[in-house]
Amino acid sequence: MIEKIKLWDEELFLRLNSFHTDWLDVVFFQLTETVTWIPFYILLFYFIYKVNPANSWWVLGGIAMTILIADQTTSAWMKPFFERLRPCHEERWEGIIHNYGRCGGLFGFASSHAANTFGLAVFLNLKMKGKLRFLPLLFLWAAVISYTRIYLGVHYPMDIIVGAFVGGLAGLISWIVVVFIRREVLKLFLK
């Protein structure tokens, strides 16, 4: 069964990776760069702070915890454990796939980009529910960032799906921890 899933994953990758144009190469490569999103993150934190200044540090701490859990799970544990080569490192795809920019580390299962972006989307949508109307759009943002990884030839679709799941779980865990600490632990110290 695993071999069949792997085959479907590779076939879907080859299909999705084949849809490319020269002008999108630069755009999608830039979208995956962390530095590109610094102004976005600053603006996002500004809105979070503006809605509730006293609560904003809890939100920032939860974001940091989410990224830490998501990134360490995918990069420090899963990639070395599963040792699944990125498509751009697979010799059998040489000359077949479209790889733009750099390939990245040797292993790609699961995607840290997907884990981090979906983790951020899940955590903020749970923590700030109803306070910022645009937050559900973070899921679209995470999906676009994740798709760029397939487009650039550095991840298979299953790397993205599992990474998104790991990130979503990291966001949920961080939200539970932040809510628990604020409601229960601080109550003990404020009595």
mmCIF file of C-alpha atoms in Angstrom:
data_model
loop_
_atom_site.group_PDB
_atom_site.id
_atom_site.type_symbol
_atom_site.label_atom_id
_atom_site.label_comp_id
_atom_site.label_asym_id
_atom_site.label_seq_id
_atom_site.Cartn_x
_atom_site.Cartn_y
_atom_site.Cartn_z
ATOM 1 C CA MET A 1 0.000 0.000 0.000
ATOM 2 C CA ILE A 2 2.811 2.419 0.868
ATOM 3 C CA GLU A 3 4.447 1.820 -2.500
ATOM 4 C CA LYS A 4 1.150 2.610 -4.248
ATOM 5 C CA ILE A 5 0.774 5.867 -2.275
ATOM 6 C CA LYS A 6 4.370 6.770 -3.113
ATOM 7 C CA LEU A 7 3.697 6.108 -6.811
ATOM 8 C CA TRP A 8 0.540 8.297 -6.765
ATOM 9 C CA ASP A 9 2.493 10.986 -4.914
ATOM 10 C CA GLU A 10 5.240 10.956 -7.541
ATOM 11 C CA GLU A 11 2.756 11.002 -10.431
ATOM 12 C CA LEU A 12 0.884 13.954 -8.902
ATOM 13 C CA PHE A 13 4.190 15.718 -8.293
ATOM 14 C CA LEU A 14 5.270 15.272 -11.917
ATOM 15 C CA ARG A 15 1.923 16.613 -13.120
ATOM 16 C CA LEU A 16 1.865 19.651 -10.804
ATOM 17 C CA ASN A 17 5.537 20.403 -11.343
ATOM 18 C CA SER A 18 5.091 20.420 -15.123
ATOM 19 C CA PHE A 19 2.884 23.534 -15.002
ATOM 20 C CA HIS A 20 5.437 26.312 -15.035
ATOM 21 C CA THR A 21 6.310 29.473 -16.888
ATOM 22 C CA ASP A 22 9.505 31.504 -16.807
ATOM 23 C CA TRP A 23 7.941 34.591 -15.241
ATOM 24 C CA LEU A 24 6.418 32.570 -12.371
ATOM 25 C CA ASP A 25 9.769 30.982 -11.513
ATOM 26 C CA VAL A 26 11.099 34.195 -9.997
ATOM 27 C CA VAL A 27 7.780 35.023 -8.305
ATOM 28 C CA PHE A 28 7.339 31.606 -6.693
ATOM 29 C CA PHE A 29 10.987 31.434 -5.662
ATOM 30 C CA GLN A 30 10.672 34.819 -3.954
ATOM 31 C CA LEU A 31 7.451 33.736 -2.225
ATOM 32 C CA THR A 32 9.304 30.927 -0.448
ATOM 33 C CA GLU A 33 12.014 33.210 0.904
ATOM 34 C CA THR A 34 11.551 34.122 4.584
ATOM 35 C CA VAL A 35 12.875 37.643 4.128
ATOM 36 C CA THR A 36 10.035 38.376 1.680
ATOM 37 C CA TRP A 37 7.490 37.952 4.456
ATOM 38 C CA ILE A 38 9.113 40.102 7.166
ATOM 39 C CA PRO A 39 6.920 43.158 6.354
ATOM 40 C CA PHE A 40 3.857 40.881 6.360
ATOM 41 C CA TYR A 41 4.761 39.470 9.795
ATOM 42 C CA ILE A 42 5.349 42.965 11.177
ATOM 43 C CA LEU A 43 1.978 44.126 9.853
ATOM 44 C CA LEU A 44 0.285 41.007 11.219
ATOM 45 C CA PHE A 45 1.731 41.606 14.680
ATOM 46 C CA TYR A 46 0.674 45.260 14.473
ATOM 47 C CA PHE A 47 -2.957 44.190 13.899
ATOM 48 C CA ILE A 48 -2.737 41.637 16.694
ATOM 49 C CA TYR A 49 -1.311 44.268 19.050
ATOM 50 C CA LYS A 50 -3.912 46.846 18.015
ATOM 51 C CA VAL A 51 -6.827 44.485 18.756
ATOM 52 C CA ASN A 52 -5.645 43.638 22.268
ATOM 53 C CA PRO A 53 -2.301 45.061 23.461
ATOM 54 C CA ALA A 54 -2.331 43.175 26.776
ATOM 55 C CA ASN A 55 -2.995 39.838 25.050
ATOM 56 C CA SER A 56 -0.571 40.356 22.146
ATOM 57 C CA TRP A 57 2.463 38.925 23.956
ATOM 58 C CA TRP A 58 0.551 35.722 24.622
ATOM 59 C CA VAL A 59 -0.242 35.531 20.933
ATOM 60 C CA LEU A 60 3.387 36.164 19.970
ATOM 61 C CA GLY A 61 4.535 33.483 22.434
ATOM 62 C CA GLY A 62 2.016 31.047 20.972
ATOM 63 C CA ILE A 63 3.238 31.798 17.451
ATOM 64 C CA ALA A 64 6.837 31.186 18.538
ATOM 65 C CA MET A 65 5.834 27.894 20.203
ATOM 66 C CA THR A 66 3.908 26.829 17.093
ATOM 67 C CA ILE A 67 6.852 27.517 14.775
ATOM 68 C CA LEU A 68 9.258 25.817 17.186
ATOM 69 C CA ILE A 69 7.133 22.656 17.397
ATOM 70 C CA ALA A 70 6.344 22.550 13.657
ATOM 71 C CA ASP A 71 9.859 23.302 12.470
ATOM 72 C CA GLN A 72 11.656 21.014 14.900
ATOM 73 C CA THR A 73 9.252 18.149 14.219
ATOM 74 C CA THR A 74 9.742 18.355 10.454
ATOM 75 C CA SER A 75 13.391 19.455 10.197
ATOM 76 C CA ALA A 76 15.058 17.922 13.242
ATOM 77 C CA TRP A 77 13.070 14.707 13.533
ATOM 78 C CA MET A 78 11.109 13.692 10.412
ATOM 79 C CA LYS A 79 13.579 14.560 7.646
ATOM 80 C CA PRO A 80 16.528 12.670 9.169
ATOM 81 C CA PHE A 81 14.282 9.801 10.319
ATOM 82 C CA PHE A 82 12.478 9.120 7.021
ATOM 83 C CA GLU A 83 15.379 10.156 4.742
ATOM 84 C CA ARG A 84 13.124 10.710 1.724
ATOM 85 C CA LEU A 85 15.120 12.538 -0.904
ATOM 86 C CA ARG A 86 13.728 15.773 -2.255
ATOM 87 C CA PRO A 87 12.650 15.383 -5.901
ATOM 88 C CA CYS A 88 15.448 17.734 -7.001
ATOM 89 C CA HIS A 89 18.002 15.388 -5.399
ATOM 90 C CA GLU A 90 16.592 12.264 -7.087
ATOM 91 C CA GLU A 91 18.826 11.287 -10.007
ATOM 92 C CA ARG A 92 15.945 9.592 -11.815
ATOM 93 C CA TRP A 93 14.148 12.953 -12.165
ATOM 94 C CA GLU A 94 17.171 14.757 -13.602
ATOM 95 C CA GLY A 95 16.139 16.454 -16.835
ATOM 96 C CA ILE A 96 12.479 15.588 -16.198
ATOM 97 C CA ILE A 97 11.391 17.885 -13.394
ATOM 98 C CA HIS A 98 11.457 21.658 -13.200
ATOM 99 C CA ASN A 99 13.745 22.866 -10.401
ATOM 100 C CA TYR A 100 14.279 26.592 -10.063
ATOM 101 C CA GLY A 101 16.624 28.215 -7.601
ATOM 102 C CA ARG A 102 18.243 26.003 -5.073
ATOM 103 C CA CYS A 103 17.272 22.518 -4.038
ATOM 104 C CA GLY A 104 17.656 22.811 -0.280
ATOM 105 C CA GLY A 105 18.659 20.063 2.119
ATOM 106 C CA LEU A 106 18.939 16.471 1.029
ATOM 107 C CA PHE A 107 15.680 15.253 2.588
ATOM 108 C CA GLY A 108 12.201 16.715 2.188
ATOM 109 C CA PHE A 109 9.662 14.692 4.176
ATOM 110 C CA ALA A 110 7.878 16.626 5.618
ATOM 111 C CA SER A 111 7.800 20.223 4.410
ATOM 112 C CA SER A 112 8.825 22.794 7.018
ATOM 113 C CA HIS A 113 7.329 25.582 4.896
ATOM 114 C CA ALA A 114 3.943 23.841 4.981
ATOM 115 C CA ALA A 115 4.241 23.036 8.685
ATOM 116 C CA ASN A 116 5.182 26.582 9.682
ATOM 117 C CA THR A 117 2.627 28.405 7.535
ATOM 118 C CA PHE A 118 -0.293 26.093 8.339
ATOM 119 C CA GLY A 119 0.722 26.088 12.011
ATOM 120 C CA LEU A 120 0.593 29.891 12.050
ATOM 121 C CA ALA A 121 -2.794 29.869 10.305
ATOM 122 C CA VAL A 122 -4.298 27.352 12.732
ATOM 123 C CA PHE A 123 -2.933 29.014 15.877
ATOM 124 C CA LEU A 124 -3.997 32.539 14.921
ATOM 125 C CA ASN A 125 -7.449 31.441 13.778
ATOM 126 C CA LEU A 126 -7.993 29.690 17.113
ATOM 127 C CA LYS A 127 -6.457 32.354 19.343
ATOM 128 C CA MET A 128 -7.839 35.439 17.579
ATOM 129 C CA LYS A 129 -11.149 33.952 16.472
ATOM 130 C CA GLY A 130 -13.562 36.708 15.455
ATOM 131 C CA LYS A 131 -11.144 39.537 16.264
ATOM 132 C CA LEU A 132 -9.485 39.907 12.861
ATOM 133 C CA ARG A 133 -11.726 39.093 9.901
ATOM 134 C CA PHE A 134 -8.878 38.455 7.459
ATOM 135 C CA LEU A 135 -7.287 35.607 9.456
ATOM 136 C CA PRO A 136 -9.040 32.782 7.533
ATOM 137 C CA LEU A 137 -7.130 34.033 4.468
ATOM 138 C CA LEU A 138 -3.985 32.740 6.149
ATOM 139 C CA PHE A 139 -5.035 29.251 5.040
ATOM 140 C CA LEU A 140 -4.995 30.408 1.407
ATOM 141 C CA TRP A 141 -1.591 32.033 2.009
ATOM 142 C CA ALA A 142 -0.272 28.775 3.515
ATOM 143 C CA ALA A 143 -1.627 26.765 0.578
ATOM 144 C CA VAL A 144 0.033 29.076 -1.976
ATOM 145 C CA ILE A 145 3.381 28.970 -0.136
ATOM 146 C CA SER A 146 3.111 25.185 0.077
ATOM 147 C CA TYR A 147 2.283 24.833 -3.624
ATOM 148 C CA THR A 148 5.375 26.858 -4.553
ATOM 149 C CA ARG A 149 7.469 24.080 -3.036
ATOM 150 C CA ILE A 150 6.043 21.571 -5.527
ATOM 151 C CA TYR A 151 6.328 24.078 -8.375
ATOM 152 C CA LEU A 152 10.006 24.680 -7.571
ATOM 153 C CA GLY A 153 10.696 20.932 -7.518
ATOM 154 C CA VAL A 154 11.766 20.668 -3.881
ATOM 155 C CA HIS A 155 8.808 18.763 -2.354
ATOM 156 C CA TYR A 156 6.373 16.026 -3.248
ATOM 157 C CA PRO A 157 2.659 16.635 -2.536
ATOM 158 C CA MET A 158 2.726 14.174 0.383
ATOM 159 C CA ASP A 159 5.565 16.197 1.947
ATOM 160 C CA ILE A 160 3.215 19.195 1.834
ATOM 161 C CA ILE A 161 0.135 17.358 3.121
ATOM 162 C CA VAL A 162 1.965 15.809 6.067
ATOM 163 C CA GLY A 163 3.764 19.092 6.771
ATOM 164 C CA ALA A 164 0.425 20.932 6.831
ATOM 165 C CA PHE A 165 -0.968 18.312 9.229
ATOM 166 C CA VAL A 166 2.072 18.605 11.520
ATOM 167 C CA GLY A 167 1.749 22.396 11.452
ATOM 168 C CA GLY A 168 -1.961 22.277 12.180
ATOM 169 C CA LEU A 169 -1.302 19.980 15.124
ATOM 170 C CA ALA A 170 1.481 22.290 16.357
ATOM 171 C CA GLY A 171 -0.905 25.264 16.161
ATOM 172 C CA LEU A 172 -3.577 23.357 18.085
ATOM 173 C CA ILE A 173 -1.108 22.213 20.777
ATOM 174 C CA SER A 174 0.251 25.748 21.171
ATOM 175 C CA TRP A 175 -3.246 27.179 21.465
ATOM 176 C CA ILE A 176 -4.159 24.619 24.148
ATOM 177 C CA VAL A 177 -0.950 25.354 26.089
ATOM 178 C CA VAL A 178 -1.427 29.143 25.897
ATOM 179 C CA VAL A 179 -5.084 28.906 26.931
ATOM 180 C CA PHE A 180 -4.232 26.511 29.783
ATOM 181 C CA ILE A 181 -1.389 28.666 31.107
ATOM 182 C CA ARG A 182 -3.461 31.845 30.953
ATOM 183 C CA ARG A 183 -6.568 30.341 32.518
ATOM 184 C CA GLU A 184 -5.202 27.865 35.029
ATOM 185 C CA VAL A 185 -1.594 28.504 35.937
ATOM 186 C CA LEU A 186 -1.853 32.294 36.177
ATOM 187 C CA LYS A 187 -4.996 31.895 38.289
ATOM 188 C CA LEU A 188 -2.854 30.157 40.921
ATOM 189 C CA PHE A 189 -0.393 33.039 41.060
ATOM 190 C CA LEU A 190 -3.068 35.744 41.117
ATOM 191 C CA LYS A 191 -4.957 34.301 44.089
#
